GROMACS .gro file of C-alpha atoms in nm:
model
  397
    1MET     CA    1  -0.202  -3.329  -1.014
    2ARG     CA    2  -0.534  -3.148  -1.056
    3ASN     CA    3  -0.371  -2.815  -1.135
    4PHE     CA    4  -0.143  -2.967  -1.399
    5PHE     CA    5  -0.443  -3.098  -1.589
    6SER     CA    6  -0.637  -2.774  -1.551
    7THR     CA    7  -0.340  -2.598  -1.708
    8ILE     CA    8  -0.353  -2.843  -1.996
    9ARG     CA    9  -0.724  -2.771  -2.041
   10ASN     CA   10  -0.653  -2.399  -2.052
   11SER     CA   11  -0.382  -2.445  -2.314
   12LEU     CA   12  -0.624  -2.641  -2.526
   13MET     CA   13  -0.908  -2.391  -2.492
   14PRO     CA   14  -1.062  -2.336  -2.837
   15SER     CA   15  -0.952  -2.008  -2.987
   16ALA     CA   16  -1.319  -1.914  -3.044
   17ARG     CA   17  -1.354  -1.874  -2.666
   18LEU     CA   18  -1.051  -1.647  -2.641
   19SER     CA   19  -1.024  -1.280  -2.719
   20PRO     CA   20  -0.769  -1.198  -2.989
   21ALA     CA   21  -0.544  -1.045  -2.719
   22ALA     CA   22  -0.559  -1.357  -2.503
   23ARG     CA   23  -0.495  -1.586  -2.796
   24SER     CA   24  -0.200  -1.376  -2.911
   25GLU     CA   25  -0.044  -1.378  -2.563
   26GLN     CA   26  -0.098  -1.750  -2.530
   27LEU     CA   27   0.081  -1.817  -2.857
   28SER     CA   28   0.364  -1.580  -2.764
   29ASP     CA   29   0.415  -1.747  -2.427
   30ARG     CA   30   0.439  -2.088  -2.589
   31ASP     CA   31   0.766  -1.968  -2.739
   32GLY     CA   32   0.905  -1.914  -2.388
   33LEU     CA   33   1.031  -1.607  -2.206
   34PRO     CA   34   1.210  -1.338  -2.403
   35ALA     CA   35   1.586  -1.345  -2.354
   36PHE     CA   36   1.595  -0.972  -2.276
   37ASP     CA   37   1.611  -0.865  -1.910
   38PRO     CA   38   1.510  -0.497  -1.882
   39GLY     CA   39   1.683  -0.466  -1.546
   40PRO     CA   40   1.548  -0.371  -1.203
   41ALA     CA   41   1.521   0.007  -1.249
   42ALA     CA   42   1.327  -0.013  -1.575
   43VAL     CA   43   1.089  -0.273  -1.437
   44VAL     CA   44   1.024  -0.076  -1.117
   45LYS     CA   45   0.935   0.229  -1.327
   46ALA     CA   46   0.713   0.031  -1.565
   47CYS     CA   47   0.531  -0.153  -1.284
   48THR     CA   48   0.474   0.174  -1.099
   49ASP     CA   49   0.319   0.323  -1.411
   50TRP     CA   50   0.103   0.014  -1.450
   51LEU     CA   51  -0.029   0.048  -1.093
   52ALA     CA   52  -0.110   0.412  -1.165
   53ALA     CA   53  -0.303   0.305  -1.474
   54ALA     CA   54  -0.483   0.038  -1.268
   55GLN     CA   55  -0.594   0.304  -1.020
   56ASP     CA   56  -0.704   0.541  -1.296
   57HIS     CA   57  -0.894   0.275  -1.493
   58SER     CA   58  -1.060   0.081  -1.212
   59ALA     CA   59  -1.411  -0.010  -1.324
   60SER     CA   60  -1.544   0.117  -0.990
   61ALA     CA   61  -1.362   0.454  -1.022
   62ASP     CA   62  -1.327   0.502  -0.647
   63GLY     CA   63  -0.959   0.566  -0.569
   64GLY     CA   64  -0.878   0.200  -0.518
   65VAL     CA   65  -0.666  -0.007  -0.755
   66SER     CA   66  -0.825  -0.232  -1.015
   67ARG     CA   67  -0.772  -0.595  -0.917
   68ASP     CA   68  -0.645  -0.687  -1.262
   69TYR     CA   69  -0.645  -0.627  -1.631
   70SER     CA   70  -0.791  -0.934  -1.802
   71LEU     CA   71  -0.709  -1.008  -2.163
   72GLN     CA   72  -1.063  -1.141  -2.181
   73THR     CA   73  -1.268  -0.870  -2.009
   74GLY     CA   74  -1.047  -0.563  -1.948
   75TRP     CA   75  -1.005  -0.366  -1.625
   76SER     CA   76  -1.185  -0.495  -1.315
   77SER     CA   77  -1.323  -0.308  -1.015
   78SER     CA   78  -1.104  -0.213  -0.719
   79TYR     CA   79  -0.965  -0.473  -0.481
   80PRO     CA   80  -0.951  -0.359  -0.116
   81GLU     CA   81  -0.709  -0.627   0.010
   82THR     CA   82  -0.428  -0.558  -0.233
   83THR     CA   83  -0.490  -0.185  -0.255
   84GLY     CA   84  -0.411  -0.196   0.116
   85TYR     CA   85  -0.065  -0.341   0.077
   86ILE     CA   86   0.008  -0.150  -0.243
   87ILE     CA   87  -0.003   0.165  -0.027
   88PRO     CA   88   0.335   0.103   0.146
   89THR     CA   89   0.494   0.034  -0.192
   90MET     CA   90   0.350   0.352  -0.343
   91ILE     CA   91   0.469   0.556  -0.044
   92ALA     CA   92   0.817   0.403  -0.068
   93ILE     CA   93   0.848   0.492  -0.437
   94ALA     CA   94   0.709   0.842  -0.375
   95GLN     CA   95   0.970   0.898  -0.104
   96ARG     CA   96   1.247   0.749  -0.316
   97THR     CA   97   1.165   0.969  -0.617
   98ASP     CA   98   1.028   1.273  -0.429
   99ASP     CA   99   0.719   1.247  -0.651
  100ALA     CA  100   0.421   1.437  -0.511
  101SER     CA  101   0.183   1.273  -0.757
  102LEU     CA  102   0.264   0.929  -0.615
  103HIS     CA  103   0.203   1.057  -0.263
  104GLY     CA  104  -0.133   1.178  -0.393
  105ARG     CA  105  -0.210   0.833  -0.527
  106ALA     CA  106  -0.124   0.674  -0.192
  107ARG     CA  107  -0.349   0.923  -0.011
  108ARG     CA  108  -0.640   0.845  -0.244
  109MET     CA  109  -0.596   0.474  -0.174
  110LEU     CA  110  -0.586   0.541   0.199
  111ASP     CA  111  -0.892   0.764   0.192
  112TRP     CA  112  -1.082   0.496   0.001
  113CYS     CA  113  -0.987   0.237   0.261
  114LEU     CA  114  -1.124   0.464   0.534
  115ALA     CA  115  -1.448   0.502   0.342
  116ILE     CA  116  -1.510   0.127   0.311
  117GLN     CA  117  -1.407   0.014   0.662
  118PHE     CA  118  -1.681  -0.159   0.859
  119ASP     CA  119  -1.785  -0.010   1.191
  120ASN     CA  120  -1.624  -0.305   1.373
  121GLY     CA  121  -1.286  -0.221   1.215
  122GLY     CA  122  -1.277  -0.506   0.965
  123PHE     CA  123  -1.268  -0.500   0.587
  124GLN     CA  124  -1.444  -0.709   0.325
  125GLY     CA  125  -1.302  -0.985   0.110
  126GLY     CA  126  -1.302  -0.991  -0.268
  127LYS     CA  127  -1.345  -0.698  -0.502
  128ILE     CA  128  -1.542  -0.396  -0.387
  129ASP     CA  129  -1.849  -0.523  -0.573
  130SER     CA  130  -1.813  -0.886  -0.460
  131MET     CA  131  -2.081  -1.054  -0.254
  132PRO     CA  132  -2.121  -1.141   0.028
  133ARG     CA  133  -1.976  -0.825   0.174
  134VAL     CA  134  -1.851  -0.945   0.512
  135PRO     CA  135  -1.542  -0.872   0.725
  136VAL     CA  136  -1.251  -1.108   0.656
  137THR     CA  137  -0.940  -1.165   0.867
  138PHE     CA  138  -0.685  -1.189   0.589
  139ASN     CA  139  -0.804  -0.888   0.392
  140THR     CA  140  -0.819  -0.676   0.707
  141GLY     CA  141  -0.459  -0.766   0.788
  142GLN     CA  142  -0.340  -0.661   0.444
  143ILE     CA  143  -0.519  -0.327   0.462
  144LEU     CA  144  -0.374  -0.278   0.811
  145LEU     CA  145  -0.029  -0.276   0.649
  146GLY     CA  146  -0.141   0.018   0.438
  147LEU     CA  147  -0.303   0.204   0.724
  148ALA     CA  148   0.010   0.169   0.936
  149ALA     CA  149   0.221   0.300   0.649
  150GLY     CA  150  -0.024   0.588   0.615
  151VAL     CA  151   0.013   0.680   0.982
  152ALA     CA  152   0.392   0.666   0.955
  153ALA     CA  153   0.401   0.883   0.642
  154TYR     CA  154   0.106   1.120   0.681
  155GLY     CA  155   0.015   1.133   1.049
  156ASP     CA  156  -0.274   1.060   1.279
  157VAL     CA  157  -0.550   1.114   1.025
  158TYR     CA  158  -0.524   0.739   0.959
  159ALA     CA  159  -0.462   0.634   1.321
  160GLU     CA  160  -0.823   0.566   1.419
  161ALA     CA  161  -0.873   0.334   1.122
  162MET     CA  162  -0.544   0.158   1.199
  163HIS     CA  163  -0.645   0.100   1.561
  164GLY     CA  164  -0.989  -0.020   1.453
  165ALA     CA  165  -0.845  -0.284   1.221
  166ALA     CA  166  -0.577  -0.392   1.470
  167ARG     CA  167  -0.824  -0.420   1.760
  168TRP     CA  168  -1.065  -0.625   1.550
  169LEU     CA  169  -0.789  -0.868   1.456
  170ARG     CA  170  -0.659  -0.890   1.813
  171ASP     CA  171  -1.004  -0.947   1.961
  172SER     CA  172  -1.128  -1.196   1.701
  173GLN     CA  173  -0.831  -1.430   1.743
  174ASP     CA  174  -0.879  -1.775   1.893
  175ALA     CA  175  -0.692  -1.861   2.212
  176ASP     CA  176  -0.436  -2.077   2.028
  177GLY     CA  177  -0.343  -1.789   1.795
  178CYS     CA  178  -0.531  -1.906   1.486
  179TRP     CA  179  -0.800  -1.693   1.323
  180ARG     CA  180  -1.107  -1.904   1.242
  181LYS     CA  181  -1.408  -1.676   1.294
  182TYR     CA  182  -1.395  -1.459   0.982
  183PRO     CA  183  -1.262  -1.661   0.686
  184THR     CA  184  -1.284  -1.540   0.330
  185PRO     CA  185  -1.582  -1.673   0.135
  186PHE     CA  186  -1.360  -1.674  -0.176
  187ALA     CA  187  -1.120  -1.955  -0.080
  188GLN     CA  188  -1.147  -2.313   0.038
  189PRO     CA  189  -1.251  -2.327   0.405
  190GLY     CA  190  -0.996  -2.420   0.668
  191GLU     CA  191  -0.712  -2.287   0.879
  192LYS     CA  192  -0.448  -2.083   0.696
  193ALA     CA  193  -0.083  -2.082   0.801
  194TYR     CA  194  -0.017  -1.796   0.558
  195GLU     CA  195  -0.203  -1.562   0.790
  196THR     CA  196   0.142  -1.490   0.931
  197HIS     CA  197   0.105  -1.212   0.673
  198VAL     CA  198  -0.185  -1.081   0.885
  199ALA     CA  199   0.040  -1.097   1.192
  200TRP     CA  200   0.284  -0.868   1.011
  201GLY     CA  201   0.017  -0.596   1.000
  202LEU     CA  202  -0.017  -0.624   1.377
  203PHE     CA  203   0.360  -0.587   1.419
  204GLU     CA  204   0.351  -0.265   1.216
  205ALA     CA  205   0.061  -0.130   1.421
  206ASP     CA  206   0.242  -0.220   1.745
  207ARG     CA  207   0.556  -0.036   1.637
  208LEU     CA  208   0.352   0.280   1.590
  209ALA     CA  209   0.121   0.234   1.889
  210PRO     CA  210   0.272   0.001   2.152
  211GLY     CA  211   0.085  -0.105   2.459
  212HIS     CA  212  -0.232  -0.246   2.301
  213GLY     CA  213  -0.127  -0.608   2.265
  214TYR     CA  214  -0.118  -0.599   1.886
  215GLY     CA  215   0.230  -0.745   1.854
  216ALA     CA  216   0.161  -1.016   2.111
  217ALA     CA  217  -0.145  -1.123   1.910
  218GLY     CA  218   0.067  -1.140   1.596
  219LEU     CA  219   0.325  -1.360   1.766
  220ARG     CA  220   0.051  -1.593   1.891
  221GLN     CA  221  -0.057  -1.651   1.532
  222VAL     CA  222   0.300  -1.713   1.416
  223ASP     CA  223   0.351  -1.964   1.697
  224TRP     CA  224   0.034  -2.142   1.586
  225ALA     CA  225   0.150  -2.139   1.223
  226LEU     CA  226   0.476  -2.305   1.326
  227THR     CA  227   0.273  -2.605   1.441
  228ARG     CA  228   0.192  -2.651   1.072
  229GLN     CA  229   0.556  -2.626   0.958
  230GLN     CA  230   0.723  -2.955   0.866
  231PRO     CA  231   1.089  -3.024   0.959
  232ASN     CA  232   1.200  -2.933   0.604
  233GLY     CA  233   1.025  -2.593   0.622
  234TRP     CA  234   0.715  -2.675   0.414
  235PHE     CA  235   0.381  -2.564   0.561
  236ALA     CA  236   0.059  -2.762   0.578
  237SER     CA  237  -0.273  -2.571   0.584
  238ASN     CA  238  -0.114  -2.311   0.360
  239CYS     CA  239  -0.311  -2.263   0.040
  240LEU     CA  240  -0.619  -2.094  -0.101
  241ASP     CA  241  -0.752  -2.413  -0.255
  242ASP     CA  242  -0.512  -2.711  -0.242
  243PRO     CA  243  -0.322  -2.766   0.084
  244ALA     CA  244  -0.137  -3.065  -0.062
  245LEU     CA  245   0.015  -2.842  -0.333
  246PRO     CA  246   0.031  -2.487  -0.200
  247LEU     CA  247   0.092  -2.197  -0.432
  248SER     CA  248   0.434  -2.035  -0.427
  249HIS     CA  249   0.225  -1.721  -0.356
  250THR     CA  250   0.093  -1.847  -0.021
  251ILE     CA  251   0.433  -1.997   0.064
  252GLY     CA  252   0.573  -1.648   0.010
  253TYR     CA  253   0.308  -1.501   0.239
  254ALA     CA  254   0.391  -1.751   0.517
  255LEU     CA  255   0.765  -1.696   0.483
  256ARG     CA  256   0.739  -1.316   0.486
  257GLY     CA  257   0.527  -1.329   0.800
  258LEU     CA  258   0.788  -1.546   0.971
  259LEU     CA  259   1.062  -1.304   0.875
  260GLU     CA  260   0.867  -1.005   0.999
  261ALA     CA  261   0.796  -1.186   1.327
  262TYR     CA  262   1.172  -1.233   1.370
  263ARG     CA  263   1.243  -0.871   1.278
  264TYR     CA  264   0.983  -0.763   1.536
  265SER     CA  265   1.079  -0.997   1.821
  266ALA     CA  266   1.442  -1.103   1.754
  267ARG     CA  267   1.348  -1.457   1.862
  268ALA     CA  268   1.620  -1.679   1.715
  269GLY     CA  269   1.386  -1.972   1.664
  270LEU     CA  270   1.183  -1.770   1.416
  271LEU     CA  271   1.490  -1.702   1.202
  272HIS     CA  272   1.575  -2.073   1.206
  273ALA     CA  273   1.220  -2.155   1.098
  274ALA     CA  274   1.235  -1.898   0.818
  275MET     CA  275   1.569  -2.040   0.703
  276ARG     CA  276   1.419  -2.387   0.670
  277THR     CA  277   1.142  -2.258   0.446
  278GLY     CA  278   1.372  -2.026   0.252
  279ALA     CA  279   1.622  -2.304   0.188
  280GLY     CA  280   1.343  -2.527   0.060
  281VAL     CA  281   1.219  -2.259  -0.176
  282ALA     CA  282   1.572  -2.182  -0.297
  283SER     CA  283   1.627  -2.550  -0.373
  284ALA     CA  284   1.324  -2.545  -0.605
  285VAL     CA  285   1.451  -2.251  -0.816
  286THR     CA  286   1.605  -2.364  -1.144
  287GLY     CA  287   1.911  -2.215  -1.307
  288ASP     CA  288   1.703  -1.979  -1.520
  289GLY     CA  289   1.491  -1.863  -1.225
  290TYR     CA  290   1.184  -2.075  -1.283
  291LEU     CA  291   0.991  -2.164  -0.967
  292PRO     CA  292   0.693  -2.398  -1.009
  293GLY     CA  293   0.368  -2.227  -0.921
  294ARG     CA  294   0.288  -2.499  -0.667
  295LEU     CA  295   0.522  -2.698  -0.445
  296GLY     CA  296   0.461  -3.035  -0.281
  297PRO     CA  297   0.570  -3.145   0.069
  298HIS     CA  298   0.934  -3.190  -0.036
  299PHE     CA  299   0.938  -2.864  -0.235
  300GLU     CA  300   0.896  -3.070  -0.550
  301PRO     CA  301   0.712  -2.925  -0.854
  302GLY     CA  302   0.334  -2.933  -0.827
  303ALA     CA  303   0.250  -2.735  -1.142
  304ASP     CA  304   0.399  -2.672  -1.484
  305TYR     CA  305   0.371  -2.291  -1.477
  306ALA     CA  306   0.528  -2.013  -1.272
  307CYS     CA  307   0.308  -1.809  -1.039
  308LEU     CA  308   0.491  -1.482  -1.100
  309THR     CA  309   0.350  -1.325  -0.784
  310GLY     CA  310   0.499  -1.605  -0.576
  311SER     CA  311   0.829  -1.583  -0.759
  312ALA     CA  312   0.862  -1.212  -0.675
  313GLN     CA  313   0.751  -1.261  -0.314
  314ASN     CA  314   0.996  -1.541  -0.255
  315ALA     CA  315   1.276  -1.342  -0.420
  316HIS     CA  316   1.213  -1.065  -0.167
  317CYS     CA  317   1.212  -1.312   0.123
  318LEU     CA  318   1.538  -1.471   0.008
  319PHE     CA  319   1.698  -1.127  -0.009
  320LEU     CA  320   1.583  -1.054   0.346
  321LEU     CA  321   1.724  -1.387   0.461
  322TYR     CA  322   2.053  -1.304   0.290
  323GLN     CA  323   2.065  -0.974   0.478
  324LEU     CA  324   2.011  -1.160   0.805
  325THR     CA  325   2.243  -1.457   0.746
  326GLY     CA  326   2.492  -1.369   0.472
  327GLU     CA  327   2.402  -1.693   0.289
  328ARG     CA  328   2.509  -1.618  -0.069
  329ARG     CA  329   2.304  -1.903  -0.219
  330LEU     CA  330   1.989  -1.724  -0.104
  331LEU     CA  331   2.098  -1.401  -0.272
  332ASP     CA  332   2.175  -1.589  -0.594
  333ALA     CA  333   1.839  -1.770  -0.594
  334GLY     CA  334   1.657  -1.441  -0.533
  335ARG     CA  335   1.837  -1.277  -0.823
  336ARG     CA  336   1.743  -1.565  -1.053
  337LEU     CA  337   1.379  -1.539  -0.948
  338ASN     CA  338   1.373  -1.164  -1.008
  339ARG     CA  339   1.538  -1.201  -1.347
  340TYR     CA  340   1.280  -1.458  -1.454
  341VAL     CA  341   0.991  -1.228  -1.360
  342ARG     CA  342   1.154  -0.924  -1.523
  343ARG     CA  343   1.188  -1.109  -1.852
  344SER     CA  344   0.809  -1.156  -1.852
  345VAL     CA  345   0.739  -0.781  -1.817
  346ALA     CA  346   0.680  -0.568  -2.126
  347ILE     CA  347   0.852  -0.229  -2.104
  348GLY     CA  348   0.671  -0.093  -2.410
  349GLY     CA  349   0.323  -0.122  -2.554
  350PRO     CA  350  -0.022  -0.005  -2.440
  351ALA     CA  351  -0.075   0.111  -2.081
  352HIS     CA  352  -0.276  -0.195  -1.981
  353ILE     CA  353   0.016  -0.422  -2.072
  354ARG     CA  354   0.327  -0.206  -2.018
  355GLY     CA  355   0.465  -0.288  -1.674
  356GLY     CA  356   0.194  -0.543  -1.600
  357VAL     CA  357   0.288  -0.873  -1.436
  358LYS     CA  358   0.085  -1.178  -1.535
  359GLY     CA  359  -0.068  -1.411  -1.285
  360SER     CA  360   0.109  -1.702  -1.450
  361PHE     CA  361   0.375  -1.768  -1.704
  362PRO     CA  362   0.259  -1.892  -1.943
  363VAL     CA  363  -0.049  -1.672  -1.931
  364ASP     CA  364  -0.285  -1.971  -1.944
  365GLY     CA  365  -0.141  -2.118  -1.622
  366ASP     CA  366  -0.376  -2.193  -1.335
  367TYR     CA  367  -0.315  -1.877  -1.129
  368GLY     CA  368  -0.464  -1.547  -1.245
  369THR     CA  369  -0.526  -1.698  -1.587
  370TRP     CA  370  -0.529  -1.445  -1.876
  371SER     CA  371  -0.472  -1.157  -1.633
  372TYR     CA  372  -0.219  -0.900  -1.515
  373LEU     CA  373  -0.259  -0.872  -1.136
  374ASN     CA  374  -0.209  -0.560  -0.928
  375TRP     CA  375  -0.042  -0.749  -0.642
  376ALA     CA  376   0.198  -0.916  -0.883
  377ALA     CA  377   0.319  -0.571  -0.992
  378LYS     CA  378   0.347  -0.461  -0.628
  379PHE     CA  379   0.560  -0.758  -0.525
  380CYS     CA  380   0.773  -0.721  -0.836
  381ILE     CA  381   0.848  -0.361  -0.741
  382ASP     CA  382   0.931  -0.454  -0.381
  383ALA     CA  383   1.167  -0.735  -0.480
  384ASN     CA  384   1.352  -0.527  -0.738
  385LEU     CA  385   1.390  -0.228  -0.506
  386LEU     CA  386   1.553  -0.456  -0.251
  387GLU     CA  387   1.775  -0.616  -0.513
  388MET     CA  388   1.898  -0.272  -0.619
  389ALA     CA  389   1.966  -0.178  -0.257
  390LEU     CA  390   2.162  -0.498  -0.198
  391ASP     CA  391   2.362  -0.448  -0.516
  392GLN     CA  392   2.455  -0.099  -0.396
  393GLU     CA  393   2.558  -0.233  -0.055
  394ILE     CA  394   2.777  -0.496  -0.218
  395ARG     CA  395   2.941  -0.238  -0.445
  396ASP     CA  396   3.005  -0.010  -0.147
  397ALA     CA  397   3.151  -0.286   0.072
   0.00000   0.00000   0.00000
């Protein structure tokens, strides 16, 4: 239980090593989550404002979105990977609210992605100022999601970049469907089942530009990933740093990729595989919505904190599974997960906190320690938008 003990070490960190803001948040979190749930609409608005602040205050001031706000060090530089998949969320909110300023933000993110793309079509890992600066499969796949959304919303100005990223992924894939040639230097080496989330980017590119083999390449990866799925739905080879206890975050990535493969191909076996994983995740959600930040091979707790990113991602996946199957227990588990995350979000306060979603609850947990993460806010928005849509469908039924 390495991560359990690292969490204990964090909680015992001498206050002299903590900023006053970090120490204050640590003490507050020890009292548990607030009882107040602001509700989906308020949290979507607050998280959107937080992402806008993260773009405006990025330490690299380049149009990308700051990776995080750290209670120890403040705003970071921009993060290409997650800026890429924040783009579809920003476009969706802009369209929902008819807000031209949000469209402008999405266009600035897209234009920045174009500016930093390698000539081979790939994109770097890490923050924009991270070294080494090399093309990485996973990060390219996440930015491909944004480029495809940009083509769909704003036209062919982003099409060349989309094709470049999709071709690079298609052509760098191993024959068995796994990507091994361009791993991130910022995670433990090894095969990654959660690159089903890369496959999703290829499905989006194929929908917009069929005939290039993008979707077929994505399905090859998903088929490979299924060789790592256990009969109960748990995935081996599915973590950034600890395959024996994968993060709920990477479990959420793997599950979403499976679901998108089913939505793309309508292959029944993919839905059955997604149901196995979704049911395992749902079984691990407690009555108050707590999902351990890491889950062992029987979906048993592997950490004593919640990875809020993973909670929001898995909520979204459970809602999608409910839409596909009508399984009410999945809807209920997703609602509990969303409620738990919402209770952690401050609706008031300074801009760097208001609408921010922590890496962990409590804040000294082992994922995104002391920080509010841009992708956590993105997934929180996505999950709550879908919850609101489902609630409306149920009311209208």
